[in-house]
XYZ file of C-alpha atoms in Angstrom:
759
model
C 111.798 38.966 21.286
C 112.641 39.995 24.966
C 110.992 40.276 27.813
C 109.961 43.804 27.956
C 107.779 42.630 24.463
C 105.705 41.508 27.449
C 104.929 43.874 29.122
C 103.313 45.320 26.320
C 101.148 42.795 26.225
C 99.626 42.891 29.801
C 99.860 46.686 28.489
C 96.834 45.899 25.833
C 95.133 43.647 27.974
C 94.626 46.143 30.400
C 93.751 48.995 28.584
C 91.423 46.680 26.171
C 89.191 45.209 29.677
C 89.550 49.502 30.864
C 87.627 50.186 27.616
C 85.159 47.129 28.670
C 84.561 48.292 31.441
C 83.664 51.720 30.538
C 81.097 49.815 28.373
C 79.422 47.658 30.938
C 79.956 50.564 33.572
C 77.826 52.891 30.729
C 74.511 50.407 29.955
C 74.514 50.214 33.900
C 74.350 53.969 34.420
C 71.795 54.038 31.592
C 69.412 51.012 32.838
C 66.985 53.660 33.310
C 67.618 55.433 30.894
C 64.474 56.245 27.985
C 64.653 53.939 24.608
C 68.343 53.505 26.005
C 69.714 50.617 23.601
C 73.264 48.975 25.544
C 75.913 48.149 24.387
C 78.572 44.558 24.416
C 82.731 45.097 23.519
C 84.513 42.620 22.164
C 87.867 42.025 22.139
C 90.134 41.244 19.045
C 93.853 39.831 18.786
C 96.682 42.333 18.601
C 99.198 41.691 16.382
C 101.178 38.238 15.608
C 105.131 38.379 15.749
C 106.774 35.548 13.745
C 108.882 33.394 15.631
C 111.534 29.753 14.512
C 111.593 26.695 16.445
C 111.946 23.813 15.534
C 108.851 22.480 13.860
C 109.519 25.843 11.610
C 107.811 28.926 11.565
C 105.359 29.899 14.028
C 103.715 32.773 15.639
C 103.598 34.336 18.899
C 100.305 37.162 19.717
C 101.568 40.764 21.086
C 98.264 41.081 22.947
C 94.984 42.451 22.697
C 92.646 45.068 20.979
C 88.833 46.622 20.251
C 87.299 44.504 18.355
C 84.345 45.935 18.181
C 81.395 47.409 20.098
C 77.712 46.027 18.893
C 74.614 47.852 19.994
C 71.806 46.133 21.246
C 68.664 47.140 19.685
C 66.500 44.334 21.154
C 62.917 45.478 22.379
C 63.377 47.084 26.118
C 60.085 46.456 28.698
C 57.617 48.453 28.426
C 55.934 51.133 31.353
C 52.893 52.731 31.593
C 52.047 56.843 31.864
C 49.766 58.742 32.217
C 50.864 60.667 29.591
C 49.251 60.059 25.880
C 51.466 61.573 24.039
C 53.860 59.529 25.790
C 55.086 56.737 22.744
C 57.050 53.472 22.662
C 57.597 51.583 19.864
C 56.605 48.114 19.246
C 58.999 46.577 17.320
C 61.742 47.856 14.741
C 61.814 51.796 13.624
C 62.794 55.331 15.046
C 61.016 58.698 15.438
C 62.786 61.476 13.780
C 63.245 64.686 15.251
C 64.464 67.727 14.209
C 65.244 71.170 15.011
C 61.982 73.673 14.256
C 62.808 75.987 11.314
C 65.698 73.706 10.606
C 67.206 70.643 8.768
C 68.700 69.355 11.325
C 67.977 65.486 11.779
C 67.996 63.217 14.129
C 66.950 59.360 15.436
C 65.458 57.951 18.421
C 63.378 55.393 20.660
C 62.574 57.286 23.166
C 59.101 58.603 22.857
C 58.482 60.807 25.745
C 57.271 63.501 23.769
C 55.165 66.172 25.505
C 53.178 69.943 23.764
C 55.476 72.994 23.693
C 53.451 76.586 24.036
C 53.393 77.428 19.994
C 51.648 73.334 19.667
C 54.583 71.678 18.531
C 55.354 68.044 19.833
C 58.753 67.645 20.875
C 61.110 65.411 22.404
C 62.977 66.513 25.857
C 65.569 68.172 23.798
C 63.913 70.816 22.021
C 62.924 69.247 18.597
C 60.135 68.622 16.873
C 58.774 64.781 15.890
C 58.170 64.168 13.003
C 54.358 63.573 10.842
C 52.065 63.641 7.440
C 49.418 65.943 8.564
C 46.302 64.886 7.669
C 43.231 66.660 5.384
C 40.085 66.380 6.903
C 38.214 68.455 4.641
C 36.150 65.814 3.464
C 33.939 65.744 0.377
C 32.429 62.968 -2.196
C 33.832 62.634 -5.942
C 31.463 62.392 -8.495
C 32.225 59.849 -11.267
C 31.088 61.271 -14.441
C 31.806 59.176 -17.970
C 34.675 57.133 -15.748
C 36.381 60.642 -14.583
C 36.150 61.432 -10.771
C 35.365 65.888 -10.257
C 36.987 66.668 -7.317
C 33.684 68.076 -4.488
C 35.388 69.151 -1.680
C 38.380 67.105 -0.540
C 38.480 63.565 -0.538
C 41.095 60.464 -1.382
C 40.198 56.438 -2.368
C 43.761 55.523 -1.542
C 45.135 52.646 0.153
C 47.848 53.551 0.955
C 48.723 52.746 4.948
C 50.187 56.718 5.009
C 46.451 59.036 5.388
C 48.352 61.724 5.519
C 50.076 64.265 2.647
C 52.947 65.614 1.422
C 56.114 65.565 2.929
C 56.803 64.685 6.627
C 57.406 67.720 8.914
C 56.908 69.269 12.334
C 53.775 67.874 13.987
C 52.240 70.840 15.565
C 48.496 71.723 17.036
C 48.113 74.889 14.903
C 44.001 75.138 15.874
C 42.155 74.054 18.896
C 38.854 74.323 17.549
C 37.147 71.984 14.572
C 34.617 74.196 12.142
C 30.995 72.198 10.927
C 31.740 69.788 8.213
C 28.793 68.861 6.215
C 27.975 64.717 6.011
C 29.451 63.347 2.904
C 28.404 59.733 3.394
C 25.823 58.168 5.329
C 26.285 54.359 5.901
C 23.431 51.912 6.681
C 24.704 47.852 7.429
C 21.372 46.491 8.019
C 19.571 43.339 8.591
C 16.313 42.519 7.004
C 14.287 39.536 8.612
C 13.246 37.431 6.372
C 10.189 37.083 7.803
C 9.605 40.632 7.249
C 6.256 41.008 5.304
C 5.090 43.341 2.599
C 2.871 46.125 3.737
C 3.282 48.743 1.321
C 1.394 46.792 -1.869
C 1.474 49.443 -4.933
C -0.281 46.620 -7.676
C 1.478 49.188 -11.012
C 4.662 49.108 -9.311
C 5.556 46.717 -6.574
C 8.578 48.289 -6.354
C 7.532 51.953 -5.601
C 5.077 51.195 -2.991
C 6.824 53.315 -0.629
C 7.211 56.381 -2.935
C 3.681 56.377 -3.902
C 2.433 55.903 -0.279
C 4.570 58.794 0.962
C 3.453 62.764 0.968
C 5.651 64.702 2.195
C 3.121 68.080 0.959
C 3.310 69.933 4.415
C -0.371 72.317 3.456
C -2.003 68.635 3.547
C -0.373 66.910 6.290
C -2.361 67.849 9.662
C -0.579 68.146 12.747
C 1.683 64.992 14.172
C 0.544 63.351 10.888
C 3.861 61.623 9.706
C 4.042 61.129 6.037
C 4.197 57.650 5.527
C 2.134 55.784 8.184
C 2.843 52.879 9.889
C 1.308 50.819 8.876
C 3.186 50.949 5.431
C 6.582 50.219 5.619
C 8.573 46.982 7.669
C 11.744 48.242 9.095
C 12.868 52.023 9.470
C 16.289 53.057 10.564
C 17.659 56.567 11.358
C 20.526 58.887 12.009
C 21.495 62.456 12.637
C 23.403 64.323 9.910
C 24.942 67.730 9.768
C 24.349 69.978 7.133
C 27.341 73.040 6.165
C 26.356 75.177 8.766
C 26.641 72.122 11.453
C 22.960 72.025 12.499
C 21.453 68.095 12.698
C 19.112 66.859 10.483
C 17.293 63.521 11.016
C 17.646 61.538 7.711
C 15.447 58.021 7.892
C 15.430 54.963 5.515
C 11.938 53.425 5.359
C 12.239 49.877 4.086
C 9.609 46.846 3.209
C 9.273 43.331 1.519
C 8.239 43.481 -1.988
C 6.340 40.090 -1.919
C 7.537 37.400 -4.436
C 4.463 36.700 -5.767
C 4.450 40.445 -6.951
C 6.950 40.641 -10.022
C 7.595 37.387 -11.924
C 10.697 35.487 -11.140
C 9.758 36.185 -7.144
C 9.864 32.074 -7.055
C 14.677 32.102 -7.976
C 15.110 32.312 -4.542
C 16.650 35.681 -3.898
C 14.598 38.544 -2.363
C 14.131 41.899 -3.004
C 12.943 44.862 -0.205
C 12.344 48.741 -1.558
C 13.503 51.600 0.962
C 13.415 55.120 0.118
C 15.833 57.939 1.892
C 14.011 60.757 3.678
C 14.557 63.686 5.805
C 11.760 65.776 7.317
C 9.935 67.437 5.126
C 9.309 71.231 6.990
C 13.076 71.137 6.407
C 13.725 70.407 2.437
C 14.034 73.544 0.946
C 14.747 72.055 -2.311
C 12.735 74.480 -5.109
C 11.788 73.802 -8.807
C 10.434 75.463 -11.769
C 7.064 74.789 -11.916
C 6.217 74.867 -15.737
C 2.385 75.096 -15.167
C 2.685 78.195 -13.128
C 6.028 79.967 -14.615
C 6.423 79.559 -10.881
C 9.737 78.834 -8.647
C 8.583 75.941 -6.238
C 9.303 74.153 -2.782
C 9.247 70.657 -3.367
C 7.848 70.513 0.305
C 4.989 71.408 -1.890
C 4.408 68.318 -3.179
C 3.928 64.821 -2.196
C 7.490 64.770 -2.578
C 8.640 66.932 -0.247
C 11.945 65.551 1.653
C 12.200 62.291 -0.413
C 15.735 61.767 -1.510
C 16.296 58.338 -3.053
C 13.978 55.411 -3.672
C 15.690 51.904 -4.813
C 15.489 47.859 -3.880
C 18.429 45.776 -2.416
C 18.558 41.828 -3.527
C 19.541 39.560 -0.977
C 20.267 35.557 -2.621
C 19.209 32.445 -0.961
C 22.343 32.428 1.593
C 20.442 36.180 2.915
C 23.325 38.067 1.261
C 23.005 41.412 -0.584
C 24.237 40.713 -4.142
C 22.768 44.003 -5.795
C 20.698 47.025 -5.357
C 19.234 50.340 -6.941
C 18.873 53.420 -6.197
C 16.556 56.594 -7.705
C 16.966 60.335 -7.493
C 15.157 63.096 -8.696
C 16.862 64.310 -12.050
C 19.416 61.349 -11.881
C 22.395 62.311 -13.443
C 21.375 64.643 -15.530
C 23.137 68.062 -15.852
C 22.249 71.815 -16.993
C 24.615 71.572 -19.659
C 23.898 68.625 -21.639
C 19.870 69.030 -20.521
C 19.309 71.832 -20.914
C 15.621 70.916 -21.659
C 15.030 69.825 -18.087
C 16.195 73.004 -16.294
C 14.850 76.936 -16.165
C 17.648 79.761 -16.126
C 16.237 82.264 -12.872
C 17.680 85.274 -12.169
C 19.837 85.647 -9.571
C 17.874 86.322 -6.224
C 21.906 87.438 -4.567
C 22.098 89.957 -7.366
C 24.878 88.644 -9.156
C 24.581 88.831 -13.469
C 24.622 85.115 -13.811
C 21.615 82.998 -13.638
C 21.087 80.156 -11.598
C 19.584 76.637 -13.541
C 17.023 75.192 -11.790
C 15.624 71.805 -12.390
C 11.954 72.478 -13.691
C 11.395 69.040 -13.396
C 7.711 67.464 -11.806
C 8.956 65.339 -8.670
C 6.279 63.632 -7.921
C 6.646 61.623 -12.075
C 7.948 58.425 -11.913
C 9.046 59.633 -15.360
C 12.065 61.912 -13.669
C 13.734 59.461 -11.253
C 16.014 58.245 -12.681
C 19.588 56.171 -12.111
C 21.553 58.115 -9.150
C 24.930 59.348 -9.929
C 27.527 57.501 -8.348
C 30.722 58.800 -6.280
C 34.354 58.430 -7.075
C 33.926 55.617 -4.851
C 30.650 53.999 -6.217
C 28.152 54.584 -3.424
C 25.138 55.955 -5.527
C 24.655 59.812 -4.558
C 22.198 61.739 -2.686
C 21.016 65.702 -1.769
C 20.277 66.956 0.475
C 19.574 70.820 0.650
C 18.443 72.008 4.215
C 19.672 75.540 3.293
C 17.587 77.037 0.529
C 20.226 77.269 -1.503
C 18.780 77.867 -5.203
C 20.422 75.755 -7.429
C 21.260 73.284 -5.390
C 18.590 70.655 -5.605
C 20.243 67.303 -7.540
C 23.709 66.949 -8.107
C 23.279 68.117 -12.125
C 22.550 71.967 -10.910
C 25.632 73.982 -10.175
C 26.163 73.847 -6.620
C 24.259 70.528 -5.745
C 27.523 68.646 -6.290
C 28.588 70.622 -3.087
C 25.834 68.904 -1.340
C 26.689 65.044 -2.423
C 25.979 62.336 0.359
C 26.778 58.637 -0.433
C 24.376 56.400 0.871
C 25.892 52.767 1.646
C 24.470 49.782 2.128
C 27.514 48.009 1.856
C 28.525 47.057 -1.384
C 29.641 49.540 -4.366
C 29.704 49.840 -8.335
C 32.693 49.388 -9.562
C 32.342 50.002 -13.219
C 31.919 53.956 -13.508
C 31.555 54.718 -16.444
C 28.305 52.522 -16.483
C 27.209 52.152 -12.647
C 23.645 51.123 -13.996
C 22.621 47.870 -16.324
C 19.668 50.577 -17.376
C 19.177 53.881 -17.093
C 15.197 53.326 -17.000
C 12.808 55.206 -14.362
C 11.204 54.634 -11.818
C 8.557 54.890 -14.076
C 9.724 52.405 -16.815
C 8.609 49.810 -14.421
C 4.475 50.835 -13.890
C 2.636 48.098 -15.626
C -1.230 47.655 -15.245
C -2.263 46.547 -12.474
C -2.668 42.864 -11.209
C -2.465 39.738 -9.049
C -0.933 37.092 -8.529
C -3.339 33.664 -8.869
C -2.319 31.269 -6.132
C -4.342 28.920 -7.911
C -2.260 28.447 -10.625
C -1.043 25.189 -12.051
C 1.328 25.346 -14.722
C 0.078 23.221 -18.208
C -3.827 23.204 -16.282
C -5.889 26.149 -18.484
C -9.068 25.732 -15.840
C -6.424 27.224 -13.292
C -6.615 30.197 -15.257
C -3.158 32.219 -16.027
C -0.337 33.329 -13.584
C -0.836 36.829 -12.999
C -3.739 38.352 -13.941
C -5.272 41.917 -14.677
C -7.355 43.459 -12.059
C -10.704 44.446 -12.339
C -10.791 48.201 -13.528
C -13.502 48.296 -10.503
C -11.064 47.263 -7.918
C -10.710 49.506 -5.192
C -7.503 47.960 -2.871
C -8.115 49.931 -0.240
C -11.239 48.543 0.649
C -11.709 45.109 -0.940
C -9.582 42.236 -0.388
C -7.449 40.240 -2.922
C -8.745 37.338 -4.984
C -7.805 34.009 -2.718
C -8.700 31.597 -5.645
C -7.505 28.392 -3.532
C -9.978 28.804 -1.181
C -12.660 26.883 -2.678
C -13.779 29.681 -5.658
C -14.915 28.520 -8.667
C -14.223 30.428 -11.896
C -17.290 31.135 -14.711
C -15.082 32.347 -17.998
C -17.622 35.833 -18.617
C -17.082 38.116 -21.862
C -16.875 41.224 -20.057
C -14.848 42.718 -18.389
C -16.107 44.505 -15.688
C -19.006 43.003 -13.736
C -20.994 46.390 -13.606
C -21.637 45.989 -17.162
C -22.387 41.609 -16.644
C -26.556 43.465 -17.274
C -25.826 44.372 -21.081
C -24.717 41.172 -21.610
C -26.702 38.929 -19.452
C -28.196 37.116 -22.981
C -25.247 35.747 -23.200
C -24.037 34.139 -19.532
C -27.757 33.563 -18.770
C -29.157 32.250 -21.994
C -29.130 29.211 -20.373
C -28.993 29.079 -16.412
C -29.582 25.962 -15.253
C -26.865 24.553 -17.324
C -24.051 27.504 -16.546
C -25.393 26.666 -12.588
C -25.606 23.280 -12.596
C -21.456 23.357 -14.426
C -20.381 25.805 -11.399
C -18.927 22.493 -10.122
C -15.986 22.664 -12.391
C -15.239 25.778 -14.642
C -17.815 26.763 -17.232
C -16.670 27.989 -20.732
C -19.309 29.834 -22.757
C -16.324 31.367 -24.671
C -12.744 31.781 -25.115
C -11.488 34.843 -24.100
C -9.174 35.619 -20.973
C -12.000 36.634 -18.599
C -12.602 35.699 -15.588
C -15.073 35.985 -12.902
C -14.985 34.896 -9.775
C -17.369 33.488 -7.476
C -17.909 31.347 -4.193
C -21.325 30.479 -4.732
C -21.062 29.251 -0.510
C -21.858 32.591 0.435
C -25.290 33.242 -2.090
C -26.539 30.180 -3.162
C -30.071 31.475 -3.755
C -31.881 34.461 -5.300
C -35.491 35.731 -4.120
C -37.715 37.808 -6.724
C -40.412 39.452 -4.636
C -43.756 40.082 -6.235
C -44.298 43.963 -7.233
C -40.847 44.114 -7.121
C -39.605 46.978 -9.608
C -38.862 44.443 -13.608
C -40.001 43.481 -16.190
C -43.069 40.919 -16.365
C -42.888 40.633 -12.222
C -44.260 37.477 -11.022
C -47.444 37.376 -9.448
C -45.843 35.726 -6.367
C -42.553 35.327 -4.820
C -39.931 32.627 -6.167
C -36.898 32.395 -5.135
C -33.969 30.314 -7.745
C -31.428 27.842 -6.474
C -27.797 29.408 -7.780
C -26.431 26.144 -7.732
C -29.613 23.734 -8.966
C -31.320 26.095 -10.942
C -34.852 25.064 -9.178
C -37.174 27.595 -8.601
C -40.018 27.233 -5.438
C -42.540 29.604 -4.143
C -42.952 31.219 -0.764
C -43.879 28.164 1.147
C -41.018 26.226 -0.698
C -43.216 24.159 -3.265
C -41.431 23.317 -5.890
C -42.252 25.213 -9.190
C -39.977 23.660 -11.854
C -36.511 23.961 -13.468
C -35.347 27.476 -14.265
C -35.719 26.792 -17.776
C -38.983 24.523 -17.794
C -41.012 25.838 -14.939
C -44.420 27.234 -14.913
C -43.956 31.238 -13.411
C -47.246 33.013 -13.665
C -46.141 36.332 -15.284
C -42.477 35.969 -16.098
C -41.016 33.890 -19.129
C -37.690 32.725 -17.874
C -36.364 32.917 -21.823
C -37.173 36.417 -22.308
C -34.079 38.170 -22.418
C -35.824 41.386 -20.183
C -36.431 38.668 -17.742
C -33.274 37.063 -17.998
C -31.303 40.814 -17.734
C -33.510 41.175 -14.914
C -32.633 38.041 -12.954
C -28.782 38.698 -14.011
C -28.612 42.342 -12.143
C -30.318 40.552 -8.876
C -27.562 37.889 -9.015
C -25.195 40.805 -9.129
C -26.817 43.179 -6.395
C -27.582 39.980 -4.419
C -23.565 38.635 -4.266
C -22.364 42.455 -4.045
C -24.446 43.113 -0.997
C -22.933 39.600 0.716
C -19.514 40.072 -0.009
C -18.328 42.317 -2.717
C -14.799 40.798 -2.321
C -15.859 37.735 -4.015
C -16.941 38.372 -7.771
C -14.976 40.152 -9.901
C -13.400 39.468 -13.541
C -9.732 39.133 -14.360
C -7.549 39.239 -17.608
C -4.447 37.319 -18.039
C -1.417 40.325 -17.856
C 2.465 41.163 -18.311
C 3.687 40.749 -14.339
C 6.129 43.609 -13.199
C 9.516 42.453 -13.502
C 12.875 42.338 -11.764
C 15.054 42.239 -14.623
C 13.880 45.706 -15.253
C 15.505 47.366 -12.203
C 18.080 49.361 -12.959
C 20.874 47.549 -10.734
C 24.649 47.774 -11.057
C 26.505 46.278 -13.648
C 28.623 43.230 -12.440
C 30.840 42.897 -10.791
C 30.228 44.380 -7.634
C 31.862 45.147 -4.611
C 29.857 43.602 -2.105
C 31.542 45.021 1.592
C 32.833 42.928 3.993
C 29.867 44.457 6.541
C 27.172 43.983 3.938
C 23.696 44.333 5.243
C 21.689 41.381 4.866
C 18.924 39.254 4.815
C 18.323 36.278 7.853
C 16.244 34.636 10.142
C 15.952 36.989 13.019
C 15.196 39.877 14.536
C 16.059 43.852 12.687
C 18.604 45.052 13.271
C 21.010 48.685 12.136
C 24.471 50.286 12.652
C 24.424 53.301 11.130
C 27.412 55.915 10.108
C 28.167 59.913 9.088
C 31.339 61.480 8.652
C 29.897 64.974 9.616
C 30.024 66.863 12.857
C 29.456 70.224 14.612
C 31.392 73.088 15.680
C 34.001 72.351 18.980
C 37.098 72.662 20.763
C 39.776 70.315 21.093
C 39.165 69.108 24.838
C 42.341 65.882 24.407
C 44.638 63.783 22.004
C 45.635 60.213 21.604
C 47.655 57.954 19.921
C 46.145 54.879 17.665
C 48.851 52.016 16.832
C 49.183 53.203 13.633
C 50.350 56.337 14.534
C 47.677 58.641 14.186
C 46.939 61.627 16.320
C 43.930 62.206 16.964
C 42.110 65.022 18.713
C 38.880 64.618 20.817
C 36.377 67.481 20.427
C 33.667 68.871 22.271
C 31.274 68.102 20.120
C 32.052 64.182 20.455
C 33.914 64.110 17.293
C 37.266 62.448 17.128
C 40.014 63.304 13.944
C 43.001 62.140 12.556
C 45.186 65.089 12.954
C 48.565 64.148 11.767
C 50.087 60.625 11.005
C 54.098 60.424 12.692
C 56.641 59.243 10.633
C 58.727 56.039 11.148
C 61.633 55.348 10.089
C 64.817 51.909 9.871
C 68.110 51.458 8.532
C 69.618 48.379 7.022
C 72.374 48.653 8.905
C 71.334 50.078 12.707
C 75.114 49.271 13.881
C 76.151 51.821 12.159
C 73.829 54.503 13.314
C 76.285 57.413 15.462
C 75.187 57.887 19.188
C 75.154 61.896 19.471
C 74.221 61.743 22.691
C 70.833 62.337 25.054
C 69.143 59.315 23.195
C 69.536 60.626 19.511
C 71.235 58.827 16.615
C 71.862 60.567 13.795
C 72.740 58.736 9.935
C 76.241 58.026 8.607
C 77.413 55.703 5.461
C 77.937 52.551 7.267
C 74.238 52.930 8.208
C 73.105 53.735 4.691
C 69.773 55.806 4.257
C 67.173 55.152 6.388
C 63.315 53.487 5.172
C 60.011 55.817 5.113
C 57.154 53.974 6.376
C 54.024 54.242 8.732
C 54.071 52.105 11.250
C 52.579 49.159 11.116
C 53.849 48.669 7.950
C 57.317 47.712 5.696
C 58.288 45.803 8.813
C 58.457 48.890 10.985
C 56.606 48.583 14.714
C 53.370 49.468 15.997
C 52.947 52.537 18.375
C 52.084 52.133 21.928
C 50.635 55.189 23.712
C 50.365 56.256 26.947
C 53.605 54.086 27.297
C 57.533 54.544 27.297
C 59.856 52.031 25.847
C 62.848 51.414 28.883
C 66.540 50.842 28.395
C 66.793 47.358 27.567
C 70.315 46.808 29.635
C 70.158 43.150 31.291
C 71.823 44.408 35.066
C 72.714 40.648 35.853
C 74.394 40.372 32.042
C 75.973 43.880 32.749
C 77.506 42.477 36.448
C 79.088 39.310 34.781
C 80.504 41.039 31.864
C 81.664 43.434 35.249
C 83.365 40.418 37.534
C 84.908 38.826 33.837
C 86.088 42.086 33.401
C 87.260 42.533 36.687
C 88.841 39.123 36.781
C 90.890 39.874 32.795
C 91.906 44.150 34.012
C 93.628 41.445 37.014
C 94.969 38.862 35.615
C 97.048 41.356 33.115
C 98.145 43.401 35.915
C 99.511 40.419 37.364
C 101.620 40.150 34.123
C 102.742 42.756 34.580
C 103.680 42.212 38.277
C 105.731 38.973 37.152
C 107.737 40.339 34.069
C 108.921 42.763 36.299
C 110.053 40.566 37.922
C 111.421 38.334 35.574
C 113.286 41.873 34.949
C 114.945 42.284 38.316
C 116.302 39.426 37.395
C 118.024 40.089 35.169
C 118.910 43.046 36.447
C 119.907 41.466 39.826
C 122.109 39.336 37.559
C 124.204 42.181 36.343
C 124.509 43.462 39.713
């Protein structure tokens, strides 16, 4: 070894510290560079030379060298800007940029992008940001036999990548949006537990709204709605769009089904019926009328504007647990059900006939469980344009108008979504009502559900309320009007019958019941000279409670059974019939609603509803049946024509276009990338990195997923250089450099001493 070797040790120190000062200087120089990631140089000791000592072989170092330069990829500070395409990554990941039309690929953290004149989203180097194009064509896929048939375009994917294909140059290549017809309507409502049952139908309580709807344009007077305001409890409306971008109004009406209107109504569940309707004047659906052999508009019938009828079932906690949905024609189609369709020549002149449905839209038997989309929602077909073969999903062009109805739950069994294929007509029963005075195992209270008198008129007469003090007498006829012909059976012993009215008189064992409130009519008066058989020679009054007969002065003439009534035989059947007629007249004149005959009957049964097969998928924000006021939050996916006015980027990296029609559409999704070894990336300058063998292949994904960071719009990531740290590095590097230079001057002095010795 020699002293001169020490010179090279010092030189290595000078070289190493000089390079480190370059790294520190580069960091400080880029303190304001967007997305810049600082570096740190680490030294490593150089070679060692063996030397011998008393203790044995030892080593003497010969200087220092650059060990490694580590990139600091820590998050930089965020700066707020006014440009929507200034993007910052919060977390791991890089943007990928490419030269337009080439495969020259780079990665960057600098998100200062802008659109050029051709609509490309580029960085300052002219490289285009990469992303997936998002398909906005919409559409609904209909599930038939478990297979999804695509209508327009749709994606049921749950992938975080919303775009399609491979990432490509992001470009705004159109600045207008063409109309898209509505293909999905979401109704998230709260139906109050205190809701009333306004629409009553004693034959089908689950279709009361349907039966009261009248969409016949010719029959309705000006400004008379197709459904009276008193016929429903709640309603909600929504603006939707047809294929030309024209707005139309859809209205959904709701009405509670009283728990006493169907068997099992005391289970704690609540059932609400609903109808989905459009303005009958805008309903352009047609059908083939077999009776006339002509095409007829649906709005020439009471079913005009009626799109769907069904029920929503809520549990005792107010959560939606099931629903039914019936549509005209249901899942029928011309191919499998040719008997339901009529070939009609194409008015446009095509050689192919149009298949037009010929089912009467007013017949409940033709309203069957609705077709189901591939997403599990029931489908309606609102036809605003009059397309001949677009009345139902089963017609040739009907599928183009498929529109999902979503109340917050959907079917999961797409091959057999409904529990039955029964129509609305299958829910019909004989007119009946609930006997609110019924007590189990007490035959004196009558049957639980009773058949209404055929002569009952719900429009003008009130319901019978057995628990209001009325008494019941078993009769032998189903209608009071026929009582005169059977008067002998009922009044053979009128005194005995009437005197047992405090209980329940049983004349025979049939199931007919007479509701009679004697508090309203306690007696009848027969005038002398009235038309009848064996008219009494004086006015008499018969007390219907006691059977006591009095004259016009109140004098007691005895009891009905033994009274000496001049010219009037109380045992004569004809006279008994006459008295029965007088009772009938008196009661009907007093209060007609108090006298009806009833029969035990089978009520409506909610188990016959064609609801979703289990398991049902209930969404997080499904409709509810909670205590409180009615509320509605609706949404749909259609829109009209519009011009691009602005754009924005969300945290998932989706670039949205904002249009003049008020619609915001997802256009592109920015692709994100990351590397297993970011230290292996090559710095290319201009805020760009390129992959190397050391970095490994990039991992691709969407922002906010798979360990990739979120994207923040109107924000730029600044350099992560810490000046305080860099100044410390600079001072320590300077001291190290000075020290190494001092070592060289010291060795030089030593060498000079050696040279002087020679002199």
